[in-house]
DNA sequence: ACCGGTGCTGGAACATGTTTCAAATCGGTT
DNA sequence: AACCGATTTGAAACATGTTCCAGCACCGGT
């Protein structure tokens, strides 16, 4: 996090610890990230690891932030193409999803870590969500990913947060094995189009713009 | 649940175990649900508990289902009022959220359990999501909560799932202490109105229907 | 009353996250 | 080079989720 005092060796050690965790998680998921192993592989003592990270979840959330920053970098270099916002946002989610599914064990482990519920951790999780939202907003605009969170309008923030939440919940479901890759893509596309308007065709024809779901069903009382 | 062979005593024991977990979780959250304690308080041996539930998370997800069914019952008796779908759905989420926040420790514990990631569990988590979606759809329609998942149209399902995901992600954030009660209500209201159309007034005035977020920002290239 | 099986009990055993601490190390200062 | 404070190490100790198992209790059928 680019803290005020960035000791070279300390940063280095912390980085190595996180990277080791990522490797172990890639191979065997959450349980495979045994802190003794992490410490050993990273060449530090258990105590050192605990000086740097408050818990196993903390470690994995750090990994999540690292990976998400890498995603942001990738997006910056090769932004999702598309003439209108919907296409671009859908494109972005496809990239993000593919990134997650490429290393399922790691992703599942990181996702699980976000649910720990300790306030300190939650703040770091929020950083992840902010990063995601910024990427979504920039895809929406068709502009390169902003520095961090500059002039995002209220509307953009609302839509960005909303879509991010939908995606996150989908990932959580996927993590349990419920949602397949294809389903995720479909659900995300449908959600984006529902929220942004139907710029691309939907799978479900239905009456025009559908007159707004369930507008007046039920008792004509 | 409601398995083919429902032994009286077995059911009874399982129920007592879950209820004990709920009590402990209410008091001290996830960590307070020590399985030895649960077993002791419920008057069974550890082995029995493990015969019935695969893990601590399994136990808490069972609690989640129980509580959610209770919520459905409450909703059935006193459905959210409101002339149009938006109002009713917002009303529903207010009830659901209030229910969660009334027992923060328990709710946090249950939410955390949903993230375990074991496939077997994920299925049970999906039951929870289905229950939620059904309640959302019935609020949308203004009809009483359906039996379980009868004739829900594709559109209803899409909107219901979407809103459920948004709410779930919000709850996850709340669990970490990031979102306050007021923020949750606001976010949910804004999301519902964005998705269902602006039947109730939004806080953000903006140009008409806002011409769709970020439609053509950026380089006029 | 006996049998067989099914589930329960009590308790030990194990794995792993987390804590703790004295001794060793390191980097910079004098 | 000796010294100091901060950090790391190595190892033990704890807490708790999870597994195992031997013996007991109950229950329905013979």
CSV table of C-alpha atoms (C1' of nucleotides) in Angstrom, one decimal:
chain,number,residue,atom,x,y,z
A,1,UNK,CA,0.0,0.0,0.0
A,2,UNK,CA,2.9,2.4,-0.4
A,3,UNK,CA,3.0,3.1,3.3
A,4,UNK,CA,4.8,6.2,4.7
A,5,UNK,CA,7.9,4.2,5.7
A,6,UNK,CA,8.7,1.7,3.0
A,7,UNK,CA,11.7,-0.3,4.2
A,8,UNK,CA,13.2,-2.1,1.2
A,9,UNK,CA,13.8,-5.5,2.9
A,10,UNK,CA,10.5,-5.5,4.7
A,11,UNK,CA,8.5,-4.8,1.5
A,12,UNK,CA,10.5,-7.5,-0.2
A,13,UNK,CA,9.8,-10.0,2.5
A,14,UNK,CA,6.1,-9.2,2.5
A,15,UNK,CA,5.9,-9.5,-1.2
A,16,UNK,CA,7.6,-12.9,-1.1
A,17,UNK,CA,5.2,-14.1,1.5
A,18,UNK,CA,2.2,-13.1,-0.5
A,19,UNK,CA,3.6,-14.6,-3.7
A,20,UNK,CA,4.2,-17.9,-1.9
A,21,UNK,CA,0.6,-17.9,-0.7
A,22,UNK,CA,-0.5,-17.4,-4.2
A,23,UNK,CA,1.5,-20.3,-5.4
A,24,UNK,CA,0.2,-22.6,-2.7
A,25,UNK,CA,-3.4,-21.5,-3.2
A,26,UNK,CA,-3.1,-22.0,-7.0
A,27,UNK,CA,-2.2,-25.6,-6.3
A,28,UNK,CA,-4.4,-26.6,-3.5
A,29,UNK,CA,-6.8,-23.8,-2.6
A,30,UNK,CA,-7.6,-22.4,0.7
A,31,UNK,CA,-6.5,-25.3,2.9
A,32,UNK,CA,-3.3,-25.8,1.0
A,33,UNK,CA,-2.2,-22.4,2.2
A,34,UNK,CA,-0.8,-23.7,5.4
A,35,UNK,CA,0.9,-20.9,7.2
A,36,UNK,CA,3.8,-23.0,8.3
A,37,UNK,CA,4.4,-24.0,4.7
A,38,UNK,CA,4.0,-20.4,3.5
A,39,UNK,CA,6.6,-19.3,6.1
A,40,UNK,CA,9.0,-22.1,5.1
A,41,UNK,CA,8.7,-21.6,1.4
A,42,UNK,CA,9.1,-17.8,1.8
A,43,UNK,CA,12.1,-18.4,4.0
A,44,UNK,CA,10.8,-16.6,7.0
A,45,UNK,CA,9.7,-17.6,10.5
A,46,UNK,CA,6.1,-18.0,11.4
A,47,UNK,CA,6.4,-15.0,13.7
A,48,UNK,CA,7.5,-12.8,10.9
A,49,UNK,CA,4.6,-13.8,8.8
A,50,UNK,CA,2.3,-12.9,11.7
A,51,UNK,CA,4.0,-9.6,12.2
A,52,UNK,CA,3.1,-8.7,8.7
A,53,UNK,CA,-0.3,-10.2,8.3
A,54,UNK,CA,-2.9,-10.5,11.0
A,55,UNK,CA,-4.4,-13.8,9.7
A,56,UNK,CA,-4.6,-16.3,6.9
A,57,UNK,CA,-7.4,-14.3,5.4
A,58,UNK,CA,-5.4,-11.1,5.6
A,59,UNK,CA,-2.7,-12.8,3.6
A,60,UNK,CA,-5.2,-13.9,0.9
A,61,UNK,CA,-6.9,-10.6,0.7
A,62,UNK,CA,-3.5,-9.1,0.1
A,63,UNK,CA,-3.1,-11.6,-2.7
A,64,UNK,CA,-6.5,-10.5,-4.0
A,65,UNK,CA,-5.4,-6.9,-4.1
A,66,UNK,CA,-2.2,-7.8,-5.9
A,67,UNK,CA,-4.0,-9.8,-8.5
A,68,UNK,CA,-6.6,-7.1,-8.9
A,69,UNK,CA,-3.9,-4.5,-9.5
A,70,UNK,CA,-2.4,-6.8,-12.1
A,71,UNK,CA,-5.8,-7.0,-13.8
A,72,UNK,CA,-6.1,-3.2,-13.8
A,73,UNK,CA,-2.7,-3.1,-15.5
A,74,UNK,CA,-3.8,-5.5,-18.1
A,75,UNK,CA,-7.0,-3.5,-18.6
A,76,UNK,CA,-5.1,-0.4,-19.0
A,77,UNK,CA,-2.9,-1.8,-21.7
A,78,UNK,CA,-5.7,-3.6,-23.6
A,79,UNK,CA,-9.0,-2.1,-22.7
A,80,UNK,CA,-12.2,-3.9,-23.6
A,81,UNK,CA,-13.3,-2.9,-27.0
A,82,UNK,CA,-16.8,-2.1,-28.0
A,83,UNK,CA,-18.8,0.8,-29.5
A,84,UNK,CA,-21.2,1.3,-26.6
A,85,UNK,CA,-20.9,1.1,-22.9
A,86,UNK,CA,-22.8,-2.2,-22.5
A,87,UNK,CA,-20.4,-4.0,-24.9
A,88,UNK,CA,-17.4,-2.6,-23.2
A,89,UNK,CA,-18.6,-3.4,-19.7
A,90,UNK,CA,-19.6,-6.9,-20.7
A,91,UNK,CA,-16.2,-7.2,-22.3
A,92,UNK,CA,-14.6,-6.1,-19.1
A,93,UNK,CA,-16.4,-8.7,-17.0
A,94,UNK,CA,-15.5,-11.4,-19.4
A,95,UNK,CA,-11.9,-10.6,-19.0
A,96,UNK,CA,-12.2,-10.4,-15.2
A,97,UNK,CA,-14.1,-13.6,-15.1
A,98,UNK,CA,-11.7,-15.4,-17.3
A,99,UNK,CA,-8.9,-14.2,-15.0
A,100,UNK,CA,-10.6,-15.7,-12.1
A,101,UNK,CA,-11.5,-19.0,-13.7
A,102,UNK,CA,-8.0,-19.5,-15.0
A,103,UNK,CA,-6.8,-20.3,-11.5
A,104,UNK,CA,-9.9,-21.6,-9.8
A,105,UNK,CA,-8.2,-22.7,-6.6
A,106,UNK,CA,-6.6,-19.4,-6.0
A,107,UNK,CA,-9.7,-17.5,-6.8
A,108,UNK,CA,-11.8,-19.5,-4.5
A,109,UNK,CA,-9.4,-19.1,-1.7
A,110,UNK,CA,-9.2,-15.3,-2.2
A,111,UNK,CA,-13.0,-15.0,-2.4
A,112,UNK,CA,-13.4,-17.0,0.7
A,113,UNK,CA,-11.0,-14.8,2.5
A,114,UNK,CA,-13.1,-11.7,1.8
A,115,UNK,CA,-15.8,-13.1,4.0
A,116,UNK,CA,-13.8,-13.3,7.2
A,117,UNK,CA,-15.7,-10.3,8.6
A,118,UNK,CA,-13.0,-8.6,10.7
A,119,UNK,CA,-13.3,-4.9,10.3
A,120,UNK,CA,-9.6,-4.3,9.5
A,121,UNK,CA,-9.8,-6.8,6.7
A,122,UNK,CA,-13.0,-5.5,5.5
A,123,UNK,CA,-11.3,-2.2,4.7
A,124,UNK,CA,-8.8,-4.0,2.5
A,125,UNK,CA,-11.6,-5.8,0.8
A,126,UNK,CA,-13.2,-2.5,0.1
A,127,UNK,CA,-10.0,-1.5,-1.7
A,128,UNK,CA,-10.6,-4.4,-4.0
A,129,UNK,CA,-14.1,-3.4,-4.6
A,130,UNK,CA,-13.0,0.2,-5.3
A,131,UNK,CA,-10.5,-1.1,-7.9
A,132,UNK,CA,-13.1,-3.1,-9.6
A,133,UNK,CA,-15.6,-0.3,-9.6
A,134,UNK,CA,-13.1,2.0,-11.2
A,135,UNK,CA,-12.4,-0.4,-13.9
A,136,UNK,CA,-16.1,-0.8,-14.5
A,137,UNK,CA,-16.6,2.9,-14.7
A,138,UNK,CA,-13.8,3.3,-17.1
A,139,UNK,CA,-15.1,0.6,-19.3
A,140,UNK,CA,-18.5,2.4,-19.2
A,141,UNK,CA,-16.9,5.6,-20.3
A,142,UNK,CA,-14.6,4.0,-22.8
A,143,UNK,CA,-11.7,5.8,-21.2
A,144,UNK,CA,-8.5,4.3,-19.8
A,145,UNK,CA,-8.6,3.3,-16.1
A,146,UNK,CA,-8.3,6.3,-14.0
A,147,UNK,CA,-5.6,6.9,-11.5
A,148,UNK,CA,-7.6,5.7,-8.5
A,149,UNK,CA,-11.0,7.3,-8.1
A,150,UNK,CA,-11.0,10.8,-9.5
A,151,UNK,CA,-14.2,12.4,-10.8
A,152,UNK,CA,-16.7,9.7,-10.7
A,153,UNK,CA,-20.2,11.0,-10.8
A,154,UNK,CA,-22.9,9.8,-8.5
A,155,UNK,CA,-24.6,8.0,-11.3
A,156,UNK,CA,-21.4,6.3,-12.4
A,157,UNK,CA,-20.7,5.2,-8.9
A,158,UNK,CA,-24.2,3.8,-8.5
A,159,UNK,CA,-24.0,1.8,-11.6
A,160,UNK,CA,-20.4,0.7,-11.1
A,161,UNK,CA,-21.1,-0.4,-7.5
A,162,UNK,CA,-24.2,-2.2,-8.6
A,163,UNK,CA,-22.6,-4.2,-11.4
A,164,UNK,CA,-19.6,-4.9,-9.2
A,165,UNK,CA,-21.9,-6.3,-6.6
A,166,UNK,CA,-23.7,-8.5,-9.1
A,167,UNK,CA,-20.4,-9.8,-10.4
A,168,UNK,CA,-19.0,-10.4,-7.0
A,169,UNK,CA,-22.1,-12.4,-5.9
A,170,UNK,CA,-21.8,-14.4,-9.1
A,171,UNK,CA,-18.2,-15.2,-8.3
A,172,UNK,CA,-19.2,-16.3,-4.9
A,173,UNK,CA,-21.7,-18.7,-6.3
A,174,UNK,CA,-19.2,-19.9,-8.9
A,175,UNK,CA,-16.7,-20.6,-6.1
A,176,UNK,CA,-19.1,-23.2,-4.7
A,177,UNK,CA,-19.4,-24.8,-8.0
A,178,UNK,CA,-22.9,-23.7,-8.7
A,179,UNK,CA,-22.4,-21.5,-11.6
A,180,UNK,CA,-20.5,-22.6,-14.7
A,181,UNK,CA,-18.4,-20.3,-16.8
A,182,UNK,CA,-21.1,-20.1,-19.4
A,183,UNK,CA,-23.8,-19.2,-17.0
A,184,UNK,CA,-21.7,-16.5,-15.4
A,185,UNK,CA,-21.2,-14.8,-18.8
A,186,UNK,CA,-24.8,-15.0,-19.6
A,187,UNK,CA,-26.0,-13.7,-16.3
A,188,UNK,CA,-23.5,-10.9,-16.4
A,189,UNK,CA,-24.5,-9.9,-19.9
A,190,UNK,CA,-28.2,-9.9,-19.1
A,191,UNK,CA,-27.6,-7.9,-15.9
A,192,UNK,CA,-25.5,-5.3,-17.7
A,193,UNK,CA,-28.1,-4.9,-20.4
A,194,UNK,CA,-30.9,-4.6,-17.9
A,195,UNK,CA,-29.1,-1.9,-16.0
A,196,UNK,CA,-27.6,0.0,-18.9
A,197,UNK,CA,-30.5,-0.4,-21.3
A,198,UNK,CA,-30.8,-2.8,-24.1
A,199,UNK,CA,-28.0,-1.6,-26.5
A,200,UNK,CA,-27.2,-5.2,-27.4
A,201,UNK,CA,-29.9,-7.8,-28.0
A,202,UNK,CA,-31.1,-9.9,-25.2
A,203,UNK,CA,-31.7,-13.6,-25.3
A,204,UNK,CA,-35.2,-13.2,-24.0
A,205,UNK,CA,-37.3,-11.4,-26.6
A,206,UNK,CA,-40.4,-10.4,-24.6
A,207,UNK,CA,-42.5,-7.4,-25.3
A,208,UNK,CA,-40.4,-4.5,-26.4
A,209,UNK,CA,-38.6,-3.1,-23.4
A,210,UNK,CA,-40.8,-5.5,-21.4
A,211,UNK,CA,-42.7,-2.6,-19.9
A,212,UNK,CA,-40.7,-3.0,-16.7
A,213,UNK,CA,-40.8,-6.3,-14.9
A,214,UNK,CA,-44.0,-7.2,-13.1
A,215,UNK,CA,-45.4,-3.7,-13.3
A,216,UNK,CA,-49.0,-4.6,-12.6
A,217,UNK,CA,-49.5,-8.2,-12.0
A,218,UNK,CA,-51.9,-9.6,-9.4
A,219,UNK,CA,-55.1,-8.3,-8.0
A,220,UNK,CA,-56.6,-5.5,-10.1
A,221,UNK,CA,-58.2,-4.3,-6.9
B,1,UNK,CA,-34.6,-31.0,4.3
B,2,UNK,CA,-37.9,-32.9,4.8
B,3,UNK,CA,-35.9,-35.9,3.6
B,4,UNK,CA,-37.6,-39.1,2.6
B,5,UNK,CA,-37.1,-40.8,6.0
B,6,UNK,CA,-37.8,-38.3,8.7
B,7,UNK,CA,-37.1,-40.0,12.0
B,8,UNK,CA,-38.7,-38.1,14.8
B,9,UNK,CA,-35.8,-38.2,17.3
B,10,UNK,CA,-33.2,-37.5,14.6
B,11,UNK,CA,-34.9,-34.4,13.3
B,12,UNK,CA,-35.4,-33.3,16.8
B,13,UNK,CA,-31.7,-33.6,17.6
B,14,UNK,CA,-30.7,-31.8,14.5
B,15,UNK,CA,-33.0,-29.0,15.2
B,16,UNK,CA,-31.7,-28.6,18.7
B,17,UNK,CA,-28.2,-28.5,17.4
B,18,UNK,CA,-28.9,-25.8,14.9
B,19,UNK,CA,-30.8,-23.8,17.5
B,20,UNK,CA,-27.9,-24.0,19.9
B,21,UNK,CA,-25.6,-22.7,17.2
B,22,UNK,CA,-27.9,-19.8,16.6
B,23,UNK,CA,-27.9,-18.9,20.3
B,24,UNK,CA,-24.1,-19.1,20.5
B,25,UNK,CA,-23.6,-17.2,17.3
B,26,UNK,CA,-26.0,-14.5,18.5
B,27,UNK,CA,-23.9,-14.0,21.5
B,28,UNK,CA,-20.4,-14.2,20.2
B,29,UNK,CA,-20.4,-14.5,16.5
B,30,UNK,CA,-18.6,-17.1,14.4
B,31,UNK,CA,-15.8,-17.9,16.8
B,32,UNK,CA,-18.2,-18.3,19.7
B,33,UNK,CA,-19.8,-21.3,17.9
B,34,UNK,CA,-17.3,-23.7,19.3
B,35,UNK,CA,-18.5,-27.1,18.2
B,36,UNK,CA,-17.6,-28.7,21.5
B,37,UNK,CA,-19.8,-26.1,23.2
B,38,UNK,CA,-22.6,-26.6,20.6
B,39,UNK,CA,-22.5,-30.3,21.2
B,40,UNK,CA,-22.5,-29.9,25.0
B,41,UNK,CA,-25.3,-27.4,25.1
B,42,UNK,CA,-27.4,-29.4,22.6
B,43,UNK,CA,-26.8,-32.5,24.8
B,44,UNK,CA,-25.2,-34.6,22.1
B,45,UNK,CA,-21.7,-35.9,21.5
B,46,UNK,CA,-19.4,-34.3,19.0
B,47,UNK,CA,-19.6,-37.3,16.8
B,48,UNK,CA,-23.3,-37.0,16.6
B,49,UNK,CA,-23.0,-33.4,15.5
B,50,UNK,CA,-20.6,-34.4,12.8
B,51,UNK,CA,-22.8,-37.2,11.7
B,52,UNK,CA,-25.5,-34.6,11.0
B,53,UNK,CA,-23.4,-31.7,9.7
B,54,UNK,CA,-20.2,-31.9,7.7
B,55,UNK,CA,-18.6,-28.8,9.1
B,56,UNK,CA,-19.1,-25.7,11.2
B,57,UNK,CA,-20.1,-23.8,8.1
B,58,UNK,CA,-22.6,-26.5,7.2
B,59,UNK,CA,-24.2,-25.9,10.6
B,60,UNK,CA,-24.4,-22.1,10.1
B,61,UNK,CA,-25.8,-22.4,6.6
B,62,UNK,CA,-28.5,-24.6,8.1
B,63,UNK,CA,-29.1,-21.8,10.5
B,64,UNK,CA,-29.3,-19.4,7.6
B,65,UNK,CA,-31.9,-21.5,5.9
B,66,UNK,CA,-33.9,-21.7,9.1
B,67,UNK,CA,-33.9,-18.0,9.6
B,68,UNK,CA,-34.7,-17.3,6.0
B,69,UNK,CA,-37.7,-19.6,6.1
B,70,UNK,CA,-38.8,-17.7,9.2
B,71,UNK,CA,-38.4,-14.5,7.2
B,72,UNK,CA,-40.5,-15.9,4.4
B,73,UNK,CA,-43.2,-16.7,7.0
B,74,UNK,CA,-43.1,-13.2,8.3
B,75,UNK,CA,-43.3,-11.8,4.8
B,76,UNK,CA,-46.2,-14.0,4.0
B,77,UNK,CA,-48.2,-12.8,7.0
B,78,UNK,CA,-47.3,-9.1,6.6
B,79,UNK,CA,-46.2,-8.5,3.0
B,80,UNK,CA,-44.4,-5.2,2.3
B,81,UNK,CA,-47.0,-2.6,1.4
B,82,UNK,CA,-46.6,-0.2,-1.6
B,83,UNK,CA,-48.5,0.8,-4.7
B,84,UNK,CA,-45.8,0.0,-7.2
B,85,UNK,CA,-43.2,-2.7,-7.5
B,86,UNK,CA,-40.3,-0.5,-6.5
B,87,UNK,CA,-41.8,0.5,-3.3
B,88,UNK,CA,-42.7,-3.0,-2.4
B,89,UNK,CA,-39.3,-4.4,-3.2
B,90,UNK,CA,-37.6,-1.6,-1.4
B,91,UNK,CA,-39.9,-2.4,1.5
B,92,UNK,CA,-39.0,-6.0,1.4
B,93,UNK,CA,-35.3,-5.3,1.5
B,94,UNK,CA,-35.8,-3.0,4.4
B,95,UNK,CA,-37.5,-5.8,6.3
B,96,UNK,CA,-34.8,-8.3,5.4
B,97,UNK,CA,-32.0,-5.9,6.3
B,98,UNK,CA,-33.6,-5.0,9.6
B,99,UNK,CA,-33.8,-8.7,10.3
B,100,UNK,CA,-30.1,-9.2,9.7
B,101,UNK,CA,-29.1,-6.1,11.6
B,102,UNK,CA,-31.1,-7.0,14.6
B,103,UNK,CA,-28.7,-9.8,15.4
B,104,UNK,CA,-25.4,-8.7,13.9
B,105,UNK,CA,-23.3,-11.4,15.4
B,106,UNK,CA,-25.5,-14.2,14.1
B,107,UNK,CA,-25.8,-12.6,10.7
B,108,UNK,CA,-22.2,-12.1,10.3
B,109,UNK,CA,-21.5,-15.7,11.2
B,110,UNK,CA,-24.0,-17.0,8.8
B,111,UNK,CA,-22.8,-14.8,6.0
B,112,UNK,CA,-19.3,-15.9,6.6
B,113,UNK,CA,-20.4,-19.5,6.4
B,114,UNK,CA,-21.8,-19.1,2.9
B,115,UNK,CA,-18.3,-18.4,1.6
B,116,UNK,CA,-16.8,-21.8,2.6
B,117,UNK,CA,-16.8,-22.9,-1.0
B,118,UNK,CA,-17.4,-26.6,-0.6
B,119,UNK,CA,-19.7,-27.8,-3.4
B,120,UNK,CA,-22.1,-29.6,-1.0
B,121,UNK,CA,-22.5,-26.5,1.0
B,122,UNK,CA,-22.9,-24.3,-2.0
B,123,UNK,CA,-26.0,-26.2,-2.9
B,124,UNK,CA,-27.6,-25.3,0.4
B,125,UNK,CA,-26.5,-21.7,0.0
B,126,UNK,CA,-28.3,-21.8,-3.3
B,127,UNK,CA,-31.4,-22.8,-1.5
B,128,UNK,CA,-31.1,-19.6,0.5
B,129,UNK,CA,-30.7,-17.5,-2.6
B,130,UNK,CA,-33.7,-19.1,-4.2
B,131,UNK,CA,-35.8,-18.3,-1.1
B,132,UNK,CA,-34.7,-14.8,-1.3
B,133,UNK,CA,-35.3,-14.5,-4.9
B,134,UNK,CA,-38.8,-15.8,-4.5
B,135,UNK,CA,-39.6,-13.3,-1.9
B,136,UNK,CA,-38.3,-10.5,-4.1
B,137,UNK,CA,-40.3,-11.7,-7.0
B,138,UNK,CA,-43.5,-11.9,-5.0
B,139,UNK,CA,-42.9,-8.3,-3.7
B,140,UNK,CA,-42.4,-7.3,-7.3
B,141,UNK,CA,-45.7,-8.8,-8.2
B,142,UNK,CA,-47.5,-7.7,-5.1
B,143,UNK,CA,-48.6,-11.3,-4.6
B,144,UNK,CA,-48.1,-13.5,-1.6
B,145,UNK,CA,-44.9,-15.5,-1.5
B,146,UNK,CA,-45.3,-18.5,-3.8
B,147,UNK,CA,-45.0,-22.1,-2.6
B,148,UNK,CA,-41.4,-22.4,-3.7
B,149,UNK,CA,-40.6,-21.5,-7.3
B,150,UNK,CA,-43.6,-21.9,-9.5
B,151,UNK,CA,-44.1,-19.9,-12.6
B,152,UNK,CA,-41.5,-17.3,-12.5
B,153,UNK,CA,-40.9,-15.7,-15.8
B,154,UNK,CA,-37.4,-15.3,-17.2
B,155,UNK,CA,-37.6,-11.6,-16.7
B,156,UNK,CA,-38.7,-11.9,-13.1
B,157,UNK,CA,-35.9,-14.4,-12.5
B,158,UNK,CA,-33.4,-12.0,-13.9
B,159,UNK,CA,-34.5,-9.1,-11.9
B,160,UNK,CA,-34.9,-11.1,-8.8
B,161,UNK,CA,-31.5,-12.7,-9.0
B,162,UNK,CA,-29.9,-9.4,-9.8
B,163,UNK,CA,-31.4,-7.6,-6.9
B,164,UNK,CA,-30.7,-10.5,-4.6
B,165,UNK,CA,-27.1,-10.4,-5.6
B,166,UNK,CA,-26.8,-6.7,-5.0
B,167,UNK,CA,-28.3,-7.1,-1.6
B,168,UNK,CA,-26.2,-10.1,-0.7
B,169,UNK,CA,-23.0,-8.2,-1.6
B,170,UNK,CA,-24.2,-5.3,0.4
B,171,UNK,CA,-24.7,-7.6,3.4
B,172,UNK,CA,-21.2,-9.0,2.9
B,173,UNK,CA,-19.8,-5.5,3.1
B,174,UNK,CA,-21.9,-4.6,6.1
B,175,UNK,CA,-20.6,-7.7,7.8
B,176,UNK,CA,-17.2,-6.2,7.7
B,177,UNK,CA,-18.4,-3.0,9.3
B,178,UNK,CA,-18.0,-1.0,6.1
B,179,UNK,CA,-21.6,-0.2,5.4
B,180,UNK,CA,-23.9,1.3,8.0
B,181,UNK,CA,-27.5,0.6,8.2
B,182,UNK,CA,-28.4,3.9,6.6
B,183,UNK,CA,-26.1,3.4,3.7
B,184,UNK,CA,-27.5,0.0,3.0
B,185,UNK,CA,-31.0,1.3,2.8
B,186,UNK,CA,-29.9,4.1,0.5
B,187,UNK,CA,-27.9,1.8,-1.8
B,188,UNK,CA,-30.7,-0.7,-2.0
B,189,UNK,CA,-33.3,1.9,-2.8
B,190,UNK,CA,-31.1,3.5,-5.5
B,191,UNK,CA,-30.3,0.1,-7.0
B,192,UNK,CA,-33.9,-1.0,-7.1
B,193,UNK,CA,-35.0,2.2,-8.7
B,194,UNK,CA,-32.2,2.0,-11.3
B,195,UNK,CA,-33.2,-1.5,-12.2
B,196,UNK,CA,-37.0,-1.2,-12.1
B,197,UNK,CA,-37.2,2.3,-13.4
B,198,UNK,CA,-37.8,5.5,-11.6
B,199,UNK,CA,-41.2,5.0,-10.1
B,200,UNK,CA,-40.2,6.7,-6.9
B,201,UNK,CA,-38.1,9.8,-7.0
B,202,UNK,CA,-34.3,9.4,-6.9
B,203,UNK,CA,-32.0,11.5,-4.7
B,204,UNK,CA,-29.9,12.4,-7.7
B,205,UNK,CA,-31.9,14.7,-10.0
B,206,UNK,CA,-29.8,14.6,-13.2
B,207,UNK,CA,-31.0,15.0,-16.7
B,208,UNK,CA,-34.3,13.2,-17.1
B,209,UNK,CA,-33.6,9.5,-17.1
B,210,UNK,CA,-30.0,10.6,-17.3
B,211,UNK,CA,-29.7,9.4,-20.8
B,212,UNK,CA,-28.1,6.2,-19.7
B,213,UNK,CA,-24.9,6.4,-17.7
B,214,UNK,CA,-21.7,7.5,-19.4
B,215,UNK,CA,-23.2,7.0,-22.8
B,216,UNK,CA,-20.7,8.9,-24.8
B,217,UNK,CA,-18.1,10.4,-22.6
B,218,UNK,CA,-14.4,10.7,-23.5
B,219,UNK,CA,-12.5,11.3,-26.6
B,220,UNK,CA,-14.7,12.6,-29.4
B,221,UNK,CA,-12.2,10.9,-31.7
C,1,DA,C1',-35.6,-63.4,25.4
C,2,DC,C1',-32.1,-63.1,21.7
C,3,DC,C1',-30.1,-60.9,17.5
C,4,DG,C1',-28.4,-57.6,14.4
C,5,DG,C1',-27.9,-53.3,13.0
C,6,DT,C1',-28.0,-48.5,13.6
C,7,DG,C1',-26.9,-44.5,16.0
C,8,DC,C1',-25.0,-42.5,20.1
C,9,DT,C1',-21.4,-41.7,23.6
C,10,DG,C1',-16.9,-40.5,25.6
C,11,DG,C1',-12.7,-39.6,24.8
C,12,DA,C1',-8.4,-39.6,22.5
C,13,DA,C1',-5.9,-38.2,18.6
C,14,DC,C1',-4.6,-35.2,14.9
C,15,DA,C1',-4.0,-30.9,12.0
C,16,DT,C1',-3.5,-26.4,11.7
C,17,DG,C1',-4.3,-21.4,12.8
C,18,DT,C1',-2.5,-18.4,16.4
C,19,DT,C1',0.3,-16.7,20.4
C,20,DT,C1',4.3,-16.2,23.0
C,21,DC,C1',9.1,-15.7,24.2
C,22,DA,C1',14.0,-16.1,24.9
C,23,DA,C1',18.0,-16.0,22.1
C,24,DA,C1',20.2,-14.7,17.8
C,25,DT,C1',20.8,-11.2,14.1
C,26,DC,C1',21.0,-7.0,11.7
C,27,DG,C1',21.8,-2.1,10.6
C,28,DG,C1',23.2,1.9,11.9
C,29,DT,C1',25.7,5.0,15.5
C,30,DT,C1',29.3,6.4,18.0
D,1,DA,C1',35.0,-2.4,17.1
D,2,DA,C1',31.4,-2.1,20.7
D,3,DC,C1',26.6,-0.9,21.4
D,4,DC,C1',21.6,-0.3,20.8
D,5,DG,C1',17.1,-0.8,19.4
D,6,DA,C1',14.4,-3.2,16.3
D,7,DT,C1',13.5,-7.4,13.9
D,8,DT,C1',13.8,-12.1,13.1
D,9,DT,C1',14.3,-16.7,14.4
D,10,DG,C1',13.2,-21.3,16.3
D,11,DA,C1',10.5,-23.7,19.0
D,12,DA,C1',7.1,-24.6,22.1
D,13,DA,C1',2.4,-24.0,23.6
D,14,DC,C1',-2.6,-23.3,22.9
D,15,DA,C1',-7.2,-23.4,20.9
D,16,DT,C1',-10.3,-25.4,18.2
D,17,DG,C1',-12.1,-27.8,13.9
D,18,DT,C1',-12.1,-32.6,12.5
D,19,DT,C1',-11.4,-37.6,12.6
D,20,DC,C1',-11.5,-42.1,14.8
D,21,DC,C1',-12.8,-45.7,17.5
D,22,DA,C1',-14.4,-49.0,21.0
D,23,DG,C1',-18.1,-49.9,23.7
D,24,DC,C1',-23.1,-49.0,24.9
D,25,DA,C1',-28.1,-48.3,24.0
D,26,DC,C1',-32.1,-48.8,21.7
D,27,DC,C1',-35.3,-51.0,18.4
D,28,DG,C1',-37.6,-54.0,15.3
D,29,DG,C1',-37.9,-58.7,13.9
D,30,DT,C1',-37.5,-63.7,15.0
